Amino acid sequence: MSKTCPFFVLLGGSRWPHTNSRTEKVKLSLFLCASVCCLQKSPCMIQTVWVSSSRSWASRRPDGQRTSWKCGFIRTIIQHICLRHHFKAQRKTRMLKKIHICLCFFFVSGILYEISLLSGCFFSCMPMPKQFLTPEQVLNLGRSIIFLETTERLEPPPLVSCSVESAARIYQDRPIILFMKGLTNDTVLDSNSSYTAFSLLSSMKNVFLFPLQMETIFQETPLLQWYNEVDPEEEKNWVHVSSDASRLALIWKYGGIYMDTDVISIRPIPEGSFLAAQKSRFSSNGIFGFPAHHKFIWDCMENFVLKYNGNIWGNQGPFLMTRMLKAICNLTDFEGVEDHSCQNISFLNPQRFYPIPYPAWSRYYDVWDKVPDFNHSYALHLWNFMNRNRKAVVPGSNSLAEKLYKTYCPSTYEDLIQNAELSVFASYEDSV
C-alpha cells in the first residue's frame, strides 16, 4: 500500500455518527486526513472517500476508474496541505542528519584519540610537527614523565641523555619532557642540532625539550610569592632548591611522574600516586608521581614556603617529602620487598629505585662478577650528586653502568662510543 492517509481506510463505511450534512463530512475528512498526514510527515492521498449519499459523491477505486470532480477537488486540497508539510519535514530531516553526522564524527574522533593514547600511536600520528606544540599542550595530555635541568648548560651529559632515552623507550605511550633553564623560546632544537644529545633526543617521537620558565610554572601556586622574594644570587643551593620547587609545581598543575636526570628506567611504574623510599621511614623526592591537583603536593608547596631554609641541603627536597608523609602516615620499617600504603599514597620499597644505596653509589661504576637482575626495581638512581661527575661510563670498561647503558639507552651508548673514538683520533692528530 502506498503512503496514504490511513484514517480513511480505518473509518471507511457509509455511516458517520454525529455528522448530518455532506459539508460537515467533507470538512471532517479534510481535517482528519491533514492532521494524520502532518503528524506522520508523509504525503497524503485519498484512497477511498465514503459518504452517506452515493448520488452526490463518487469514490476513487483501486482499479483507477474516474472519480467525480468534487472528490478530486478535495483530494487536491489535501495533497497541497500535506505535501507542504512533507517538504518542511524533509528539510528538517536533512538538517537533523547533518547534525547527527557531525556528532558521530566528534564521538568517533574522541574514541580514536583514546585508542591512540593507549596504543602509543599519538606521537607518530600527530597532525603537526611536535616542535610547534607548546608545553601546556603537551602537559595537558596528562601522564607526562618530567625531567628538569636547572643549570644553564645546553649540552646534556650522557647520563642525562640516558635517563631521558630510557624513559622514552619504557613509556612509549607517554610524553617525556625535559625542561631546561638554559633554553629560550628562540633556541632551535631539532634532529639536525649541533648538540649531540639534542639531536639524539629530538629524534625520539615522544621526547619534548622545553625552556624552564619558573615564573610561569609557579603561577597560581603558593611558590610564586616565595619566588618573587628570593634572591638566587644569595642562595647557597639555588640549583637544587629551584629544582625542588619546580617539580612540585609541575606535578601539582599537570600530574604525571617526576624523575631526576640520573634515573635510568628499566620497567613501567604501575602506581598512580606514589613516593619512593630511599630507606625505611625516609622518602626521596628524586622520583614521585601524582595526579594533577593532589592535596599532598599542594600541602608540600605550602610547607616549602613555610619552612624554607635554603642553607640546608635537602630541606625543601627529601626532608620535605619525609616530614609531610610522616604528618599523615605512621611509617614503619620495610620487610622484604613489600610496599607500604597510606592515605591512598603508595610508599614504594627502596628496592624499587634504590637497590644500591647512596653510601655504595660507586658500585655502579665497578665491574661485577655477576650482574644483578634488578627484578624488583622499576628504575635505578645512579646518585650523580654523590658522584659529582668524578666517575663516568667508559666504553669497554665492562662496568655495571656501561651494561645499563647498552640495555636501556643504546642510542646514547652508541654516541658515547663515537665520541670516544673521535677523542682518540683527535689526540692522535695532536701528537703527530
Coordinates of C-alpha atoms in Angstrom, one line a residue:
M1 CA 0.0 0.0 0.0
S2 CA 1.3 3.5 -0.8
K3 CA 1.8 6.1 1.8
T4 CA -1.7 7.4 2.1
C5 CA -3.8 8.8 4.8
P6 CA -4.8 5.6 6.7
F7 CA -7.5 7.2 8.7
F8 CA -9.9 6.9 5.8
V9 CA -9.3 3.2 5.3
L10 CA -9.9 2.7 9.0
L11 CA -13.2 4.7 9.0
G12 CA -14.4 3.5 5.7
G13 CA -18.2 3.0 5.7
S14 CA -21.5 4.6 4.9
R15 CA -22.4 5.7 8.4
W16 CA -20.7 8.5 10.2
P17 CA -22.1 9.2 13.6
H18 CA -22.7 12.8 14.8
T19 CA -22.5 14.2 11.2
N20 CA -25.7 15.1 9.3
S21 CA -24.6 17.1 6.3
R22 CA -22.3 16.4 3.4
T23 CA -20.4 19.6 4.0
E24 CA -19.6 18.6 7.6
K25 CA -18.4 15.2 6.4
V26 CA -16.2 16.8 3.8
K27 CA -14.7 19.2 6.4
L28 CA -14.2 16.4 8.8
S29 CA -12.5 14.3 6.2
L30 CA -10.2 17.1 5.2
F31 CA -9.3 17.9 8.8
L32 CA -8.6 14.3 9.8
C33 CA -6.5 13.5 6.7
A34 CA -4.4 16.6 7.0
S35 CA -3.9 16.1 10.8
V36 CA -2.8 12.4 10.4
C37 CA -0.6 13.1 7.5
C38 CA 1.2 16.0 9.0
L39 CA 1.8 14.0 12.2
Q40 CA 3.3 11.3 10.1
K41 CA 5.3 13.7 8.0
S42 CA 4.2 11.8 4.9
P43 CA 2.4 12.8 1.7
C44 CA -1.3 12.3 1.7
M45 CA -3.6 10.8 -1.0
I46 CA -7.3 10.0 -0.5
Q47 CA -7.5 6.3 -1.2
T48 CA -11.2 6.0 -0.5
V49 CA -13.9 8.5 0.4
W50 CA -17.1 7.2 1.6
V51 CA -20.1 9.4 2.3
S52 CA -23.7 8.7 3.1
S53 CA -25.1 9.6 -0.2
S54 CA -23.7 7.9 -3.3
R55 CA -25.8 10.1 -5.6
S56 CA -23.8 13.2 -4.7
W57 CA -20.3 11.9 -4.1
A58 CA -18.3 9.4 -6.1
S59 CA -15.2 7.4 -5.0
R60 CA -11.8 6.6 -6.3
R61 CA -11.5 2.9 -6.5
P62 CA -8.2 0.9 -6.5
D63 CA -8.8 -0.1 -10.2
G64 CA -8.1 3.6 -11.2
Q65 CA -11.6 4.5 -12.5
R66 CA -12.6 8.2 -12.8
T67 CA -13.7 10.0 -9.7
S68 CA -16.0 12.9 -9.5
W69 CA -14.7 16.5 -9.7
K70 CA -15.8 17.1 -6.1
C71 CA -13.7 14.3 -4.8
G72 CA -10.8 15.4 -7.0
F73 CA -11.1 18.9 -5.6
I74 CA -11.0 17.6 -2.1
R75 CA -8.0 15.4 -3.0
T76 CA -6.1 18.3 -4.5
I77 CA -6.6 20.5 -1.4
I78 CA -5.4 17.7 0.9
Q79 CA -2.4 16.9 -1.2
H80 CA -1.4 20.6 -1.2
I81 CA -1.7 20.8 2.6
C82 CA 0.1 17.6 3.3
L83 CA 2.9 17.9 0.8
R84 CA 3.8 21.3 2.0
H85 CA 4.3 19.9 5.5
H86 CA 6.2 17.0 3.9
F87 CA 8.7 19.3 2.3
K88 CA 9.3 21.1 5.5
A89 CA 9.7 17.7 7.3
Q90 CA 12.3 16.7 4.6
R91 CA 14.3 19.9 5.3
K92 CA 14.2 19.2 9.0
T93 CA 15.2 15.6 8.4
R94 CA 18.2 16.6 6.3
M95 CA 19.3 19.1 8.9
L96 CA 19.0 16.5 11.7
K97 CA 21.0 14.1 9.6
K98 CA 23.8 16.7 9.2
I99 CA 23.8 17.3 13.0
H100 CA 23.8 13.6 13.6
I101 CA 26.8 13.1 11.2
C102 CA 28.7 15.9 13.0
L103 CA 28.1 14.4 16.4
C104 CA 29.1 11.0 15.2
F105 CA 32.3 12.5 13.8
F106 CA 33.3 14.1 17.1
F107 CA 32.3 10.9 19.0
V108 CA 34.4 8.7 16.7
S109 CA 37.3 11.2 16.9
G110 CA 37.3 11.0 20.7
I111 CA 37.3 7.2 20.6
L112 CA 40.2 7.2 18.1
Y113 CA 42.1 9.7 20.3
E114 CA 41.7 7.5 23.4
I115 CA 42.8 4.4 21.3
S116 CA 45.8 6.3 20.0
L117 CA 47.0 7.2 23.6
L118 CA 46.6 3.6 24.7
S119 CA 48.3 2.2 21.6
G120 CA 51.2 4.7 21.6
C121 CA 50.1 6.0 18.1
F122 CA 49.5 9.5 19.3
F123 CA 53.1 10.8 18.9
S124 CA 53.6 9.2 15.5
C125 CA 50.1 10.2 14.3
M126 CA 50.2 13.9 15.4
P127 CA 48.8 16.2 12.7
M128 CA 51.5 18.8 13.3
P129 CA 55.3 18.6 13.9
K130 CA 56.0 18.3 17.6
Q131 CA 58.3 21.4 17.6
F132 CA 55.1 23.6 17.2
L133 CA 53.5 22.2 20.3
T134 CA 53.6 24.3 23.5
P135 CA 54.5 23.0 26.9
E136 CA 50.9 23.4 28.0
Q137 CA 49.5 21.4 25.1
V138 CA 51.9 18.5 25.8
L139 CA 51.4 18.6 29.6
N140 CA 47.6 18.7 29.2
L141 CA 47.8 15.3 27.6
G142 CA 48.5 14.1 31.1
R143 CA 50.6 11.2 32.3
S144 CA 53.9 13.0 31.4
I145 CA 57.3 11.9 32.6
I146 CA 59.1 15.1 33.6
F147 CA 62.8 15.9 33.9
L148 CA 64.4 19.1 34.9
E149 CA 67.8 20.8 34.2
T150 CA 68.1 23.9 36.4
T151 CA 71.7 24.7 35.3
E152 CA 72.4 26.9 32.2
R153 CA 74.1 24.1 30.3
L154 CA 72.8 23.3 26.8
E155 CA 74.5 20.0 26.2
P156 CA 73.1 17.3 28.4
P157 CA 75.8 14.9 29.6
P158 CA 75.5 11.2 28.7
L159 CA 73.8 10.3 32.0
V160 CA 71.0 12.9 31.4
S161 CA 70.6 11.7 27.8
C162 CA 70.4 8.1 29.0
S163 CA 67.8 8.9 31.6
V164 CA 65.5 10.6 29.1
E165 CA 66.1 8.0 26.4
S166 CA 65.4 5.1 28.8
A167 CA 62.1 6.7 29.9
A168 CA 61.1 7.3 26.3
R169 CA 61.7 3.6 25.5
I170 CA 59.9 2.3 28.6
Y171 CA 56.9 4.8 28.4
Q172 CA 56.4 4.9 24.6
D173 CA 52.7 6.0 25.0
R174 CA 53.5 8.9 27.3
P175 CA 55.2 12.3 26.7
I176 CA 58.7 12.6 28.0
I177 CA 59.5 16.2 28.8
L178 CA 62.9 17.7 29.6
F179 CA 62.7 21.3 30.9
M180 CA 66.0 23.2 30.6
K181 CA 66.8 26.5 32.2
G182 CA 69.4 27.3 29.5
L183 CA 66.9 27.1 26.7
T184 CA 64.9 30.1 25.4
N185 CA 61.9 30.2 23.1
D186 CA 64.3 31.3 20.3
T187 CA 66.6 28.2 20.6
V188 CA 66.3 26.0 17.6
L189 CA 66.5 22.3 18.6
D190 CA 65.9 19.5 16.2
S191 CA 67.4 16.3 14.9
N192 CA 70.0 18.3 13.0
S193 CA 71.2 20.3 16.1
S194 CA 74.9 20.7 16.6
Y195 CA 74.4 19.5 20.1
T196 CA 74.8 15.7 20.0
A197 CA 72.3 15.0 22.9
F198 CA 69.7 17.3 21.4
S199 CA 70.0 15.7 18.1
L200 CA 69.5 12.3 19.7
L201 CA 66.7 13.2 21.9
S202 CA 64.8 15.3 19.4
S203 CA 64.7 12.3 17.0
M204 CA 62.5 10.4 19.5
K205 CA 58.8 10.8 18.8
N206 CA 57.7 11.2 22.4
V207 CA 60.5 13.4 23.7
F208 CA 60.0 17.1 24.1
L209 CA 62.6 19.8 25.1
F210 CA 61.2 23.0 26.5
P211 CA 62.6 26.1 28.3
L212 CA 62.2 26.1 32.0
Q213 CA 60.3 29.3 32.8
M214 CA 59.9 29.3 36.6
E215 CA 57.7 32.4 36.9
T216 CA 55.2 30.8 34.6
I217 CA 55.3 27.5 36.3
F218 CA 54.8 29.0 39.8
Q219 CA 51.7 30.9 38.8
E220 CA 48.6 30.1 40.9
T221 CA 50.7 28.2 43.4
P222 CA 52.0 29.1 46.9
L223 CA 55.5 29.2 45.4
L224 CA 55.0 32.3 43.4
Q225 CA 55.4 34.8 46.3
W226 CA 58.5 32.9 47.5
Y227 CA 60.0 33.0 44.0
N228 CA 59.4 36.8 43.7
E229 CA 61.0 37.5 47.1
V230 CA 64.0 35.1 47.0
D231 CA 67.4 36.3 45.6
P232 CA 69.1 33.4 43.6
E233 CA 72.5 35.1 43.9
E234 CA 72.4 34.8 47.7
E235 CA 71.2 31.2 47.7
K236 CA 73.8 28.6 48.5
N237 CA 71.9 25.7 46.9
W238 CA 69.8 27.5 44.3
V239 CA 70.2 24.9 41.5
H240 CA 68.8 22.2 43.8
V241 CA 66.2 24.4 45.6
S242 CA 64.8 25.8 42.3
S243 CA 64.5 22.2 41.0
D244 CA 62.7 21.1 44.2
A245 CA 60.2 23.9 43.8
S246 CA 59.7 23.4 40.0
R247 CA 59.0 19.7 40.2
L248 CA 56.3 20.3 42.9
A249 CA 54.5 23.0 40.8
L250 CA 54.6 20.9 37.6
I251 CA 53.2 17.8 39.1
W252 CA 50.6 19.7 41.0
K253 CA 49.4 21.5 37.9
Y254 CA 49.6 18.7 35.4
G255 CA 50.1 15.4 37.1
G256 CA 52.5 12.7 36.0
I257 CA 55.8 11.3 37.2
Y258 CA 58.9 13.4 38.1
M259 CA 62.3 11.8 37.7
D260 CA 65.8 13.1 38.4
T261 CA 68.1 13.2 35.4
D262 CA 70.3 10.4 36.8
V263 CA 67.5 7.8 36.9
I264 CA 67.5 5.0 34.4
S265 CA 64.1 3.5 33.7
I266 CA 64.0 -0.3 33.3
R267 CA 60.3 -1.1 33.5
P268 CA 57.0 0.8 33.9
I269 CA 55.9 2.1 37.3
P270 CA 52.4 0.7 38.0
E271 CA 51.4 3.2 40.7
G272 CA 49.5 6.4 40.2
S273 CA 50.2 8.2 43.5
F274 CA 53.5 7.2 45.0
L275 CA 56.6 8.3 46.8
A276 CA 59.9 6.4 46.6
A277 CA 61.5 5.3 49.8
Q278 CA 65.2 5.9 49.9
K279 CA 65.4 3.8 53.0
S280 CA 62.9 2.8 55.8
R281 CA 61.0 5.8 57.1
F282 CA 62.7 8.2 54.7
S283 CA 61.3 9.5 51.4
S284 CA 63.2 10.6 48.3
N285 CA 62.0 13.4 46.1
G286 CA 64.0 12.2 43.1
I287 CA 61.1 10.1 41.9
F288 CA 57.4 10.6 42.6
G289 CA 54.1 10.6 40.8
F290 CA 50.7 12.0 41.5
P291 CA 47.6 13.1 39.5
A292 CA 47.0 16.8 39.0
H293 CA 45.9 18.9 41.9
H294 CA 46.6 16.3 44.5
K295 CA 46.3 17.6 48.0
F296 CA 49.5 16.1 49.2
I297 CA 51.5 18.1 46.6
W298 CA 49.7 21.3 47.5
D299 CA 50.5 20.8 51.2
C300 CA 54.1 20.2 50.2
M301 CA 54.3 23.5 48.4
E302 CA 52.8 25.4 51.4
N303 CA 55.3 23.7 53.7
F304 CA 58.1 24.5 51.3
V305 CA 57.4 28.2 51.8
L306 CA 56.6 28.0 55.5
K307 CA 59.7 26.0 56.5
Y308 CA 62.0 27.4 53.8
N309 CA 65.7 27.3 54.6
G310 CA 67.9 27.4 51.5
N311 CA 71.1 26.9 53.5
I312 CA 70.2 23.3 54.5
W313 CA 70.6 20.9 51.5
G314 CA 67.5 18.8 51.1
N315 CA 65.3 20.8 53.4
Q316 CA 62.9 21.5 50.5
G317 CA 63.6 18.1 48.9
P318 CA 63.7 14.7 50.6
F319 CA 63.3 16.1 54.1
L320 CA 60.2 18.0 53.0
M321 CA 58.6 14.9 51.5
T322 CA 59.5 12.8 54.6
R323 CA 58.1 15.3 57.1
M324 CA 54.9 15.7 55.1
L325 CA 54.5 11.9 54.8
K326 CA 55.1 11.4 58.5
A327 CA 52.4 14.0 59.2
I328 CA 49.7 11.8 57.7
C329 CA 51.2 8.3 58.0
N330 CA 52.7 6.1 60.6
L331 CA 55.9 5.0 58.9
T332 CA 57.4 1.6 59.8
D333 CA 60.4 -0.3 58.6
F334 CA 60.2 -2.3 55.3
E335 CA 60.4 -6.0 55.5
G336 CA 61.4 -7.9 52.3
V337 CA 60.3 -6.2 49.1
E338 CA 56.7 -5.2 50.1
D339 CA 55.5 -1.7 49.6
H340 CA 53.6 0.4 52.1
S341 CA 50.4 2.4 51.6
C342 CA 48.8 5.2 53.5
Q343 CA 46.0 7.7 52.6
N344 CA 45.9 6.3 49.1
I345 CA 49.6 7.1 48.6
S346 CA 52.0 4.2 47.9
F347 CA 55.3 4.4 49.7
L348 CA 57.4 2.2 47.5
N349 CA 60.1 -0.1 48.8
P350 CA 63.8 1.1 48.5
Q351 CA 64.3 -1.9 46.1
R352 CA 62.1 -0.2 43.5
F353 CA 64.6 2.6 42.8
Y354 CA 67.5 2.4 45.3
P355 CA 68.7 -1.2 45.3
I356 CA 72.2 0.2 45.6
P357 CA 72.1 2.7 48.5
Y358 CA 73.9 6.0 48.4
P359 CA 76.9 5.0 50.5
A360 CA 77.7 2.4 47.9
W361 CA 76.9 4.6 44.8
S362 CA 80.4 3.9 43.2
R363 CA 79.4 0.3 42.7
Y364 CA 77.5 1.3 39.6
Y365 CA 80.9 2.0 38.0
D366 CA 82.5 -1.2 39.2
V367 CA 82.9 -4.4 37.3
W368 CA 80.6 -7.1 38.7
D369 CA 81.3 -10.8 38.6
K370 CA 77.6 -11.4 38.4
V371 CA 75.4 -8.6 37.1
P372 CA 72.3 -8.2 39.3
D373 CA 68.9 -8.6 37.5
F374 CA 67.1 -5.9 39.5
N375 CA 63.9 -7.9 39.2
H376 CA 62.2 -5.9 41.9
S377 CA 63.1 -2.4 40.5
Y378 CA 61.3 0.0 38.3
A379 CA 64.2 2.3 37.8
L380 CA 67.7 2.8 39.1
H381 CA 69.0 6.0 40.7
L382 CA 72.7 6.4 40.0
W383 CA 73.4 9.1 42.6
N384 CA 75.0 11.7 40.4
F385 CA 75.0 14.2 43.2
M386 CA 77.3 11.9 45.2
N387 CA 79.4 11.2 42.1
R388 CA 79.8 14.9 41.2
N389 CA 80.9 13.7 37.7
R390 CA 84.0 12.1 39.1
K391 CA 83.1 8.7 37.5
A392 CA 81.7 8.3 34.0
V393 CA 80.7 5.4 31.8
V394 CA 83.8 4.4 29.7
P395 CA 83.1 2.2 26.6
G396 CA 84.8 -1.1 27.0
S397 CA 85.1 -0.9 30.8
N398 CA 82.5 -3.6 31.3
S399 CA 81.2 -1.7 34.4
L400 CA 77.6 -2.1 35.6
A401 CA 76.7 1.4 34.4
E402 CA 78.0 0.5 30.9
K403 CA 75.8 -2.6 30.8
L404 CA 72.8 -0.5 31.8
Y405 CA 73.6 2.0 29.0
K406 CA 73.8 -0.8 26.5
T407 CA 70.5 -2.3 27.5
Y408 CA 68.3 0.7 28.3
C409 CA 69.7 3.7 26.3
P410 CA 71.5 2.1 23.4
S411 CA 71.4 5.3 21.3
T412 CA 73.2 7.2 24.0
Y413 CA 75.7 4.4 24.3
E414 CA 76.4 4.5 20.5
D415 CA 77.0 8.3 20.7
L416 CA 79.3 7.6 23.7
I417 CA 81.4 5.2 21.6
Q418 CA 81.6 7.6 18.6
N419 CA 82.6 10.5 20.9
A420 CA 85.3 8.3 22.5
E421 CA 86.6 7.3 19.0
L422 CA 86.7 10.9 17.9
S423 CA 88.6 11.9 21.1
V424 CA 91.2 9.2 20.5
F425 CA 91.5 10.3 16.8
A426 CA 91.9 14.0 17.9
S427 CA 94.5 13.1 20.5
Y428 CA 96.4 11.1 17.9
E429 CA 96.4 14.1 15.5
D430 CA 97.6 16.4 18.2
S431 CA 100.5 14.1 18.9
V432 CA 101.6 13.8 15.3

